[in-house]
PDB file of C-alpha atoms and ligand atoms in Angstrom:
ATOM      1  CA  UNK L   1     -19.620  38.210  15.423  1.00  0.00           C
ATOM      2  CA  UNK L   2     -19.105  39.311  11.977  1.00  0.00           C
ATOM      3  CA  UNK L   3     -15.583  39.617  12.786  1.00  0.00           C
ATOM      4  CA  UNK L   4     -15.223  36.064  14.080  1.00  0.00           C
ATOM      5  CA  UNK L   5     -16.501  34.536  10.990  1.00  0.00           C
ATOM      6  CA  UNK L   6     -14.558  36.102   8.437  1.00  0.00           C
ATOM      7  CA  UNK L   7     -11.689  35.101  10.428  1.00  0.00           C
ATOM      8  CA  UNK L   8     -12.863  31.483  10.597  1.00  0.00           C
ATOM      9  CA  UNK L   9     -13.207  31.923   6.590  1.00  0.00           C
ATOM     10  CA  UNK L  10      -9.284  33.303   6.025  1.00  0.00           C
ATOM     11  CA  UNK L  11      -7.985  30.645   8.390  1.00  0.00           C
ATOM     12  CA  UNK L  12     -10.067  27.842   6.240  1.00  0.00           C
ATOM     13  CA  UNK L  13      -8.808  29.566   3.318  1.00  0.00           C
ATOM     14  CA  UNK L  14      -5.004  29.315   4.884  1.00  0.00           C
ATOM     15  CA  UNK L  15      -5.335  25.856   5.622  1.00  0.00           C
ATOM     16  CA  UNK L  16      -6.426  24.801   2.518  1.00  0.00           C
ATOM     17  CA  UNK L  17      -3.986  26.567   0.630  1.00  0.00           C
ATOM     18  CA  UNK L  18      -1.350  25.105   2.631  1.00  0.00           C
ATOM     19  CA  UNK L  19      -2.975  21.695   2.744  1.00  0.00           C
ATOM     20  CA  UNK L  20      -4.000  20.416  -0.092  1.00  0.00           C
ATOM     21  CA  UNK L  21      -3.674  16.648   0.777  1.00  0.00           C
ATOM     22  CA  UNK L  22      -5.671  17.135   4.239  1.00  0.00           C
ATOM     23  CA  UNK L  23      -8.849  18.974   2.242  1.00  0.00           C
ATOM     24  CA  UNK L  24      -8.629  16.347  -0.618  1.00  0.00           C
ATOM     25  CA  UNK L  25      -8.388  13.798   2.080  1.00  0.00           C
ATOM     26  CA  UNK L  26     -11.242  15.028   3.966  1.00  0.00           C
ATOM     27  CA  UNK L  27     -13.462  14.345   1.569  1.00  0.00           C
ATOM     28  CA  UNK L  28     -12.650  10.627   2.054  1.00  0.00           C
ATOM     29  CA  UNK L  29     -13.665   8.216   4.991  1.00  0.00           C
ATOM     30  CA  UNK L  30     -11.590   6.227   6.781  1.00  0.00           C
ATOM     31  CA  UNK L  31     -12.579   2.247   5.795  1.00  0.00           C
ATOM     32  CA  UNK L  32     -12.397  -0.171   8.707  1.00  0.00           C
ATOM     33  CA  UNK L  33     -11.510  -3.532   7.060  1.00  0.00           C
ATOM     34  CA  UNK L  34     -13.390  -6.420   7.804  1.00  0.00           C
ATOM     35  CA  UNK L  35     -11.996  -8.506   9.912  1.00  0.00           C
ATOM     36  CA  UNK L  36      -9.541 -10.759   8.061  1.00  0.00           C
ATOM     37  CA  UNK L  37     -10.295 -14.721   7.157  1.00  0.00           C
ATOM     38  CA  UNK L  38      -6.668 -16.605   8.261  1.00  0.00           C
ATOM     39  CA  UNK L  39      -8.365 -19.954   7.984  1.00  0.00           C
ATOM     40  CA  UNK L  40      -8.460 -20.529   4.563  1.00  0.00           C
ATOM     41  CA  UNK L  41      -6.574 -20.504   1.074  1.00  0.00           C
ATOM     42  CA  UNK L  42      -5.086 -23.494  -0.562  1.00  0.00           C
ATOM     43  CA  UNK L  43      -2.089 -25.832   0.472  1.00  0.00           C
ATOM     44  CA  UNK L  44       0.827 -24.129   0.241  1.00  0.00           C
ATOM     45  CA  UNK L  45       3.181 -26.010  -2.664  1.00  0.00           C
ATOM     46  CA  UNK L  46       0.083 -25.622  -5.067  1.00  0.00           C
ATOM     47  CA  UNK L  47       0.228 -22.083  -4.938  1.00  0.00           C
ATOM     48  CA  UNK L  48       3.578 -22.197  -4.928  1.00  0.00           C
ATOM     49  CA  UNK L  49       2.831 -24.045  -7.941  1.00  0.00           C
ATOM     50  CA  UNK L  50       0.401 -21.143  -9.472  1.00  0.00           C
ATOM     51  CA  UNK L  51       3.034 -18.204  -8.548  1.00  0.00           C
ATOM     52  CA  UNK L  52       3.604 -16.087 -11.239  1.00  0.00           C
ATOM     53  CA  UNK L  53       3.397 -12.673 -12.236  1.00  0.00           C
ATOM     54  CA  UNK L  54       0.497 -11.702 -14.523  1.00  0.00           C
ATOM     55  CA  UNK L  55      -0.116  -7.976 -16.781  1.00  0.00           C
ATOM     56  CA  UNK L  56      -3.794  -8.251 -17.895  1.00  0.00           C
ATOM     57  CA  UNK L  57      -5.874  -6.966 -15.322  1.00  0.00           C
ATOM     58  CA  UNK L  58      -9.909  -6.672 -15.742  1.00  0.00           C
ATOM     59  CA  UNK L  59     -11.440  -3.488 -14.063  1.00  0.00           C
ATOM     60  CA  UNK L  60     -13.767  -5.465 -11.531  1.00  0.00           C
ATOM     61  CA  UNK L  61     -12.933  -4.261  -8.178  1.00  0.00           C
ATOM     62  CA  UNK L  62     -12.087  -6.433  -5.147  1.00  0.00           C
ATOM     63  CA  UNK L  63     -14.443  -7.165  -2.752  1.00  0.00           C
ATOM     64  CA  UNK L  64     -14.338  -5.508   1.149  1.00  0.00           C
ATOM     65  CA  UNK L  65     -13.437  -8.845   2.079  1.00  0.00           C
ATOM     66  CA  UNK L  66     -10.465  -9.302  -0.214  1.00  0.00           C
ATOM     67  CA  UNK L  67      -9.029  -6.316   0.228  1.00  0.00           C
ATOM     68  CA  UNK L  68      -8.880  -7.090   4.250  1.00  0.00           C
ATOM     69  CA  UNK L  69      -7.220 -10.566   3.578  1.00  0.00           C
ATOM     70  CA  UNK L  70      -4.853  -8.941   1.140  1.00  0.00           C
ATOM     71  CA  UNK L  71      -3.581  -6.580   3.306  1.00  0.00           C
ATOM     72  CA  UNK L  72      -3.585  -8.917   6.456  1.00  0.00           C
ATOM     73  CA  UNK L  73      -1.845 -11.894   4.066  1.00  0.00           C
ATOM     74  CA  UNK L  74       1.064  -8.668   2.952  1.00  0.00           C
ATOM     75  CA  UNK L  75       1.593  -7.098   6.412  1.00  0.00           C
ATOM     76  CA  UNK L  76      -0.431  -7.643   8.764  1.00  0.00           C
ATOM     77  CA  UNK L  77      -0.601  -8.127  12.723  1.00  0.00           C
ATOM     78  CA  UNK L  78      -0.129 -11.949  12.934  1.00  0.00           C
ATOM     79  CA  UNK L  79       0.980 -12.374  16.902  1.00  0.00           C
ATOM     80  CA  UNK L  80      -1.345  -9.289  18.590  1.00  0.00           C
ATOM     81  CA  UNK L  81       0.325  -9.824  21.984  1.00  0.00           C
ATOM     82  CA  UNK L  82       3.671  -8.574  20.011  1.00  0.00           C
ATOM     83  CA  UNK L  83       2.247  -6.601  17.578  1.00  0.00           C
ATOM     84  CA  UNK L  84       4.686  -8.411  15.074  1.00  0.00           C
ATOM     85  CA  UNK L  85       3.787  -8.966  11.318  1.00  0.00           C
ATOM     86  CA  UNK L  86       3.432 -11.535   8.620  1.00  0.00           C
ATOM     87  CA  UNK L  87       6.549 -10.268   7.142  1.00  0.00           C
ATOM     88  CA  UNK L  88       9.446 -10.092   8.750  1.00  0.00           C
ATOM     89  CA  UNK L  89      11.447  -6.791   9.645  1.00  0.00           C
ATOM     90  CA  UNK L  90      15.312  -6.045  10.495  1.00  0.00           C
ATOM     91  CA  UNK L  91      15.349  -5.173  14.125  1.00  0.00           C
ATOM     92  CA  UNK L  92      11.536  -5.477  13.769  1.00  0.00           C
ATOM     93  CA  UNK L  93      11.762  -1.866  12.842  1.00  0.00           C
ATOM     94  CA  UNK L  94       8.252  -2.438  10.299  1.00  0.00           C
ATOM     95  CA  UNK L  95       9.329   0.251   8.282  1.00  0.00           C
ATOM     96  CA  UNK L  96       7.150  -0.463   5.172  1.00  0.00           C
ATOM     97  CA  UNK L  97       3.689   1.058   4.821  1.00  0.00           C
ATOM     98  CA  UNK L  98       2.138  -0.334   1.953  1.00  0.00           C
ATOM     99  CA  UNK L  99      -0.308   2.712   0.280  1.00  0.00           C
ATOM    100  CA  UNK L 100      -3.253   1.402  -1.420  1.00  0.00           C
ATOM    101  CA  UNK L 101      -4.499   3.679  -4.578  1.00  0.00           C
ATOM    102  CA  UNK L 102      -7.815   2.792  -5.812  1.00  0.00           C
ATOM    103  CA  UNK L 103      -9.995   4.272  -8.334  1.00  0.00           C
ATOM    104  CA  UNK L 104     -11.635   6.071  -5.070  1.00  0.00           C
ATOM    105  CA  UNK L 105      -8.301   7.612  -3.599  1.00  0.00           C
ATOM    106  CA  UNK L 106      -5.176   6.763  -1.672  1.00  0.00           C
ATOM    107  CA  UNK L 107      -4.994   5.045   1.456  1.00  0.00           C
ATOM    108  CA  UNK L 108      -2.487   4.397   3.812  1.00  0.00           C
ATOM    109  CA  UNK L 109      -2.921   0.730   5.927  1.00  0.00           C
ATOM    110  CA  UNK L 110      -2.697   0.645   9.442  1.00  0.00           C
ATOM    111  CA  UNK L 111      -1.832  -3.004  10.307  1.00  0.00           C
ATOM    112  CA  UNK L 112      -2.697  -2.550  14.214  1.00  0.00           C
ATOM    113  CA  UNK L 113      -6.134  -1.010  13.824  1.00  0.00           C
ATOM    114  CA  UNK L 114      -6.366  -3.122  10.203  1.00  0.00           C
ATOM    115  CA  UNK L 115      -7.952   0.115   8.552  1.00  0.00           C
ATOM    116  CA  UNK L 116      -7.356   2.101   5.450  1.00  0.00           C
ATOM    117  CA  UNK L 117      -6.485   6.434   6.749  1.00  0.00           C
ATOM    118  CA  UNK L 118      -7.761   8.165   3.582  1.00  0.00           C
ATOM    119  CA  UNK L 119      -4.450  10.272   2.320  1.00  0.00           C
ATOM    120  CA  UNK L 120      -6.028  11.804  -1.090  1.00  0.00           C
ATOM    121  CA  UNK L 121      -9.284  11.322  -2.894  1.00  0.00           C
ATOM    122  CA  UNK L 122      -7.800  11.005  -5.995  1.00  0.00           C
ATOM    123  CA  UNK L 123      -7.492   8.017  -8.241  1.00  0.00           C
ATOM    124  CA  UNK L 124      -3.430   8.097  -8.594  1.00  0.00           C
ATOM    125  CA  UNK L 125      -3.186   4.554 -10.194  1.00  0.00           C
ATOM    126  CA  UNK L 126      -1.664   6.067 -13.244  1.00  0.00           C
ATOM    127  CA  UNK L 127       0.907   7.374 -11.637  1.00  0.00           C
ATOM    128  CA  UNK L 128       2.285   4.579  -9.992  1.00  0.00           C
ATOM    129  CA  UNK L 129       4.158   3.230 -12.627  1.00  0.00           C
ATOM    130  CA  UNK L 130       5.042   3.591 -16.248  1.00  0.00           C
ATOM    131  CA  UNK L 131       3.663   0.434 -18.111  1.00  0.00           C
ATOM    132  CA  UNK L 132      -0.391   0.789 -19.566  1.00  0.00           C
ATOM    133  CA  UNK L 133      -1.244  -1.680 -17.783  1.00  0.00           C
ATOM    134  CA  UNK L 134      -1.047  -0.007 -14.274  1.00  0.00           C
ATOM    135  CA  UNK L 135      -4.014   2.225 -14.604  1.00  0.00           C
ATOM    136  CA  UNK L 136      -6.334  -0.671 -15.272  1.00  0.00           C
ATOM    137  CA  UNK L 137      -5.283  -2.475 -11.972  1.00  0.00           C
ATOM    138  CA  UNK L 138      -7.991  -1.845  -9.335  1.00  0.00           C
ATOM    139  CA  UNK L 139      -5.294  -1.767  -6.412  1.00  0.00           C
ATOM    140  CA  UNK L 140      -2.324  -0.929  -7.125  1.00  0.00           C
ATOM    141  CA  UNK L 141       0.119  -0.915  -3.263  1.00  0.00           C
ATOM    142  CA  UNK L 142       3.111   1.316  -3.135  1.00  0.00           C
ATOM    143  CA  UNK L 143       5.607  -0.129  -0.670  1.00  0.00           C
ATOM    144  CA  UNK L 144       7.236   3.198   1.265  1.00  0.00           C
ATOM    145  CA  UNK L 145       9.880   2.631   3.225  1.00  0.00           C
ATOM    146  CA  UNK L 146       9.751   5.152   6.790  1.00  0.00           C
ATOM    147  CA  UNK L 147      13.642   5.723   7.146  1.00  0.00           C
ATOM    148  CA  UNK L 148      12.634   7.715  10.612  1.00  0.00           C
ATOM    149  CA  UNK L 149      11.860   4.445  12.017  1.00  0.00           C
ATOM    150  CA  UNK L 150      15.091   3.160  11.474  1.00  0.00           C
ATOM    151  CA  UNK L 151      17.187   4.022  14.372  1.00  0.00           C
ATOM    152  CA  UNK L 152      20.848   4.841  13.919  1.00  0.00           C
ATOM    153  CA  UNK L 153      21.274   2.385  10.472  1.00  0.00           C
ATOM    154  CA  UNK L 154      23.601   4.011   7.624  1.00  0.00           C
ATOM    155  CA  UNK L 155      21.865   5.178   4.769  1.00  0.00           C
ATOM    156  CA  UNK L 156      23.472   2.045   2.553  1.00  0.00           C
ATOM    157  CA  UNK L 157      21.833   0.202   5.450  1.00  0.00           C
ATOM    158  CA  UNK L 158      18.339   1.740   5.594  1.00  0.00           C
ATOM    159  CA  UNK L 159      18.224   1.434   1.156  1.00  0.00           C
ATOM    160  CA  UNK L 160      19.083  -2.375   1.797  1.00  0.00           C
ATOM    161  CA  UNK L 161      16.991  -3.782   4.747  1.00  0.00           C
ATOM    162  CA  UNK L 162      14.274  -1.585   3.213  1.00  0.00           C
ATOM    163  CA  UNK L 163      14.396  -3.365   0.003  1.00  0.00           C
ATOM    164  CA  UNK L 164      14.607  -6.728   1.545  1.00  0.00           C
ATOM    165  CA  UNK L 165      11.595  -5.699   3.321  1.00  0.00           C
ATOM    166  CA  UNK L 166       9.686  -5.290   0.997  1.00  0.00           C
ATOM    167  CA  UNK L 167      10.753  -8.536  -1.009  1.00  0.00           C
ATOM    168  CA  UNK L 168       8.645 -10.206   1.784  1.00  0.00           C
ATOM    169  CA  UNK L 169       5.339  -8.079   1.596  1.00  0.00           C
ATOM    170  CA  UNK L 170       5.755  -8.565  -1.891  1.00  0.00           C
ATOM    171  CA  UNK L 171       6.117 -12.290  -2.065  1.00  0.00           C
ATOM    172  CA  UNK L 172       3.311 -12.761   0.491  1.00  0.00           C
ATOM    173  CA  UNK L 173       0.601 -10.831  -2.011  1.00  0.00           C
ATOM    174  CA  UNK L 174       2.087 -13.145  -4.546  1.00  0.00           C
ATOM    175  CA  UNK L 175       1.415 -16.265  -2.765  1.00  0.00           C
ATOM    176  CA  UNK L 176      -2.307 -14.949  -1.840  1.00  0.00           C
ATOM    177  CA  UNK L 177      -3.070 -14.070  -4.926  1.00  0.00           C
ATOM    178  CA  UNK L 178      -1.714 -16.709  -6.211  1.00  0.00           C
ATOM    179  CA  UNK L 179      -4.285 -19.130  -3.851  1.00  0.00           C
ATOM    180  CA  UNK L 180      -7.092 -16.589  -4.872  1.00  0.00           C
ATOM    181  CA  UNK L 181      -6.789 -16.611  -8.349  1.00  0.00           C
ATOM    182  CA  UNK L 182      -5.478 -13.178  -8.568  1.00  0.00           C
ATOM    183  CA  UNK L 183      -3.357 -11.624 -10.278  1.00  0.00           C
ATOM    184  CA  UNK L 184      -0.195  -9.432  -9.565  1.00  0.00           C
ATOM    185  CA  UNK L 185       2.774  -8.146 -10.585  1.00  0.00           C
ATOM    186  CA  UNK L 186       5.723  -6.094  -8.289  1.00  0.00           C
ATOM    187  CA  UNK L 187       7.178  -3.086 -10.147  1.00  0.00           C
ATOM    188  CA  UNK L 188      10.394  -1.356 -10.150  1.00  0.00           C
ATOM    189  CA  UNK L 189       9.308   0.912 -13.018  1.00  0.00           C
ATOM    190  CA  UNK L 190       8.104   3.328 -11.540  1.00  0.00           C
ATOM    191  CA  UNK L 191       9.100   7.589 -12.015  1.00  0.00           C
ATOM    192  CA  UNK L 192      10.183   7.841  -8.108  1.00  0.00           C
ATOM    193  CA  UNK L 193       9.610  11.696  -7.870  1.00  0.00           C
ATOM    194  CA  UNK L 194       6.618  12.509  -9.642  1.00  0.00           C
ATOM    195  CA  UNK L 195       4.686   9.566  -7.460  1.00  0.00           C
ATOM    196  CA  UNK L 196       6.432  10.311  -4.219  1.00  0.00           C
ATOM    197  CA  UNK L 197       5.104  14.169  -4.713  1.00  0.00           C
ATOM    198  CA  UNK L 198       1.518  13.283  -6.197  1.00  0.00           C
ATOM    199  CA  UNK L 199       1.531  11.046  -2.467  1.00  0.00           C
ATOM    200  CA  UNK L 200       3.222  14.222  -0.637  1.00  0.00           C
ATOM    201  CA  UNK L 201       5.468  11.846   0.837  1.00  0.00           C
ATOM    202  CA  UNK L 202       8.158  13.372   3.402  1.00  0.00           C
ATOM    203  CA  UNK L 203      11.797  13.485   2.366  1.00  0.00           C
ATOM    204  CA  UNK L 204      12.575  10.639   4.809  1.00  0.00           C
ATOM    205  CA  UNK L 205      10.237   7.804   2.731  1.00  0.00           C
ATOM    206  CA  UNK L 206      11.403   6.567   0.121  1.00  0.00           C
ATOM    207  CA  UNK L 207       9.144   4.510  -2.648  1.00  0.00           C
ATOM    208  CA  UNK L 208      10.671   0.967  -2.644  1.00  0.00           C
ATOM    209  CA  UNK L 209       8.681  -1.091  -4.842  1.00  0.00           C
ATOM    210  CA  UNK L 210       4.943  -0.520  -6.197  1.00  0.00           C
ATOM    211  CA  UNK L 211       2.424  -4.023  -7.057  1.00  0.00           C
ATOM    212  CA  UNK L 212      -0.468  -4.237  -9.157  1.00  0.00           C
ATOM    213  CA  UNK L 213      -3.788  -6.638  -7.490  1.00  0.00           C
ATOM    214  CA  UNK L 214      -6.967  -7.665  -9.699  1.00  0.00           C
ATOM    215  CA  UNK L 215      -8.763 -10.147 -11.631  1.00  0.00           C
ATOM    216  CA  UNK L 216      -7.678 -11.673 -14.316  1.00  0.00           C
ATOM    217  CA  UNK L 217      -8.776 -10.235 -17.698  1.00  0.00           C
ATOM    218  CA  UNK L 218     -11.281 -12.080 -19.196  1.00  0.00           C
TER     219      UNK L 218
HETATM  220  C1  LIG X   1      12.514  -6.141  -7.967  1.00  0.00           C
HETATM  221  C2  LIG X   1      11.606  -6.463  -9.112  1.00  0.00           C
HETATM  222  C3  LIG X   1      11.192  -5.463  -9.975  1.00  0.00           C
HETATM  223  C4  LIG X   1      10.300  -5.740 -11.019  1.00  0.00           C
HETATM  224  N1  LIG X   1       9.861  -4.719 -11.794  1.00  0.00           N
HETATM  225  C5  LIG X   1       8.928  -4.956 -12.758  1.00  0.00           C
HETATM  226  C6  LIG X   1       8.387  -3.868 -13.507  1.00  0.00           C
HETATM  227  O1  LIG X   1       8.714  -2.708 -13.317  1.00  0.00           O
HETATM  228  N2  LIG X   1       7.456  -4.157 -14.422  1.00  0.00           N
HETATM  229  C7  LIG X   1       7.024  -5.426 -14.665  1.00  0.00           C
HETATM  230  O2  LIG X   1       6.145  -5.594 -15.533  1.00  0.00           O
HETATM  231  N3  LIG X   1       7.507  -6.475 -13.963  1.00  0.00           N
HETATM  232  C8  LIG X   1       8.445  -6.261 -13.009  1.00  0.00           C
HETATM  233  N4  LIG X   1       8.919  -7.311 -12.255  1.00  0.00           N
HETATM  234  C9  LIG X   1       8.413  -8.669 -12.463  1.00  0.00           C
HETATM  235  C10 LIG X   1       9.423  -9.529 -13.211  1.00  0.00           C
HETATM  236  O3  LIG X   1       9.474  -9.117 -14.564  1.00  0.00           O
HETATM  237  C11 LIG X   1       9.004 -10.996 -13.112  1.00  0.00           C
HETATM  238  O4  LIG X   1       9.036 -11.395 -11.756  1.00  0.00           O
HETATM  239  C12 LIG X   1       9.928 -11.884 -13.935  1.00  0.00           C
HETATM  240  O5  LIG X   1       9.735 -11.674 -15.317  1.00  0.00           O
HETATM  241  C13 LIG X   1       9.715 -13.369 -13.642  1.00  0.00           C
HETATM  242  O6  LIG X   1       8.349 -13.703 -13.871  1.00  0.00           O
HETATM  243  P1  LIG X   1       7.501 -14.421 -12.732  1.00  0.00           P
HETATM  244  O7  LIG X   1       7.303 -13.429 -11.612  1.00  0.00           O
HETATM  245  O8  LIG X   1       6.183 -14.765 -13.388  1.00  0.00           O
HETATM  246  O9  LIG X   1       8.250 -15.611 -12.270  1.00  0.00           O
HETATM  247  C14 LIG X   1       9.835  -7.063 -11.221  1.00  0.00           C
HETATM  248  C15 LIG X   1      10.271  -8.074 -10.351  1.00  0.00           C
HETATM  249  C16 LIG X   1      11.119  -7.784  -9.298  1.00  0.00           C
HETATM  250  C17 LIG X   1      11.537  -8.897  -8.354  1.00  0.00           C
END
């Protein structure tokens, strides 16, 4: 008996030595987003009108019911009888997760189930860019491409239908945030390696593009 537990103990012991990210994620929960509001928002050329991008972000964070319509309005499941997206994809390949860092952790979304997977429970916001005003951000999303879902393209191929991918996700957080009064900014400045090893991100995803959601400061 004795014997069985102390093994139990080293093999906890192993696992959390050897992963870190699954304990720190542990000690998040998985968020089921509510389910998202596609009837609303304000005619398109006015917030056509109102897109912009924006650096002064107030700390308030976004509501459970934001965040869901956010993440629907960037990437999510628009046709469920296809699966298919609000963004398009080359060969419909959906190889861009969008990662959501909050001041409570990092989450990855899962368009299909429309839930946030807990990765860390660590607030990583600083680290997704290089400008001050990143940290204050309540969301910022890191766009990762998955170059394992990309079938046989060459790498010059994966890089560039990757960052045209993202280009859409972006421009549809603009153009909700832009009808919700939000503000946002994409980001190219970002240091690649440090972020990509703070997220323990596989060799095969690559960080495209990171965006900043909140408030407006006031
Ligand atoms: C690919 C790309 C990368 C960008 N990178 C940054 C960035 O790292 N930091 C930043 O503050 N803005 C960044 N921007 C935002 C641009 O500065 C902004 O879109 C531009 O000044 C035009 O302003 P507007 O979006 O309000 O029209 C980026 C925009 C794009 C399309």
């Amino acid at each position: 008996m004795h014997k069985t537990s102390s093994l139990a103990a080293h093999l906890a012991l192993i696992i959390l030595l050897v992963c870190p990210a699954l304990s720190s994620a542990q000690q998040l929960k998985p968020i089921l987003l509510l389910k998202p509001q596609t009837d609303g928002g304000r005619p398109l050329m006015q917030v056509l009108k109102d897109r912009k991008s924006s650096r002064a972000f107030s700390s308030e964070k976004l509501p459970p019911q934001v965040m869901s319509n956010l993440l629907w309005a960037a990437f999510g499941v628009n046709r469920p009888e296809s699966g298919k997206r609000t963004a398009p994809s080359a060969v419909n390949w959906q190889e861009i997760d969008i990662y959501v860092a909050t001041t409570d952790g990092l989450y990855l979304y899962e368009a299909k189930p429309h839930t946030l997977k807990p990765i860390l429970a660590e607030d990583i916001r600083a680290l997704t860019g290089t400008q001050p005003y990143v940290k204050e951000a309540p969301v910022n999303l890191i766009y990762v491409a998955d170059f394992s879902r990309m079938g046989k393209a060459t790498d010059e191929q994966k890089v560039f239908y990757s960052a045209a991918g993202t280009g859409f996700i972006s421009q549809n957080v603009y153009l909700y945030c832009a009808s919700e009064r939000l503000v946002t900014v994409v980001r190219a400045s970002i240091d690649k390696p440090t972020l990509e090893k703070a997220m323990r991100l596989r060799s095969d995803q690559r960080i495209t593009l990171a965006q900043s959601v909140g408030y407006p400061k006031k």
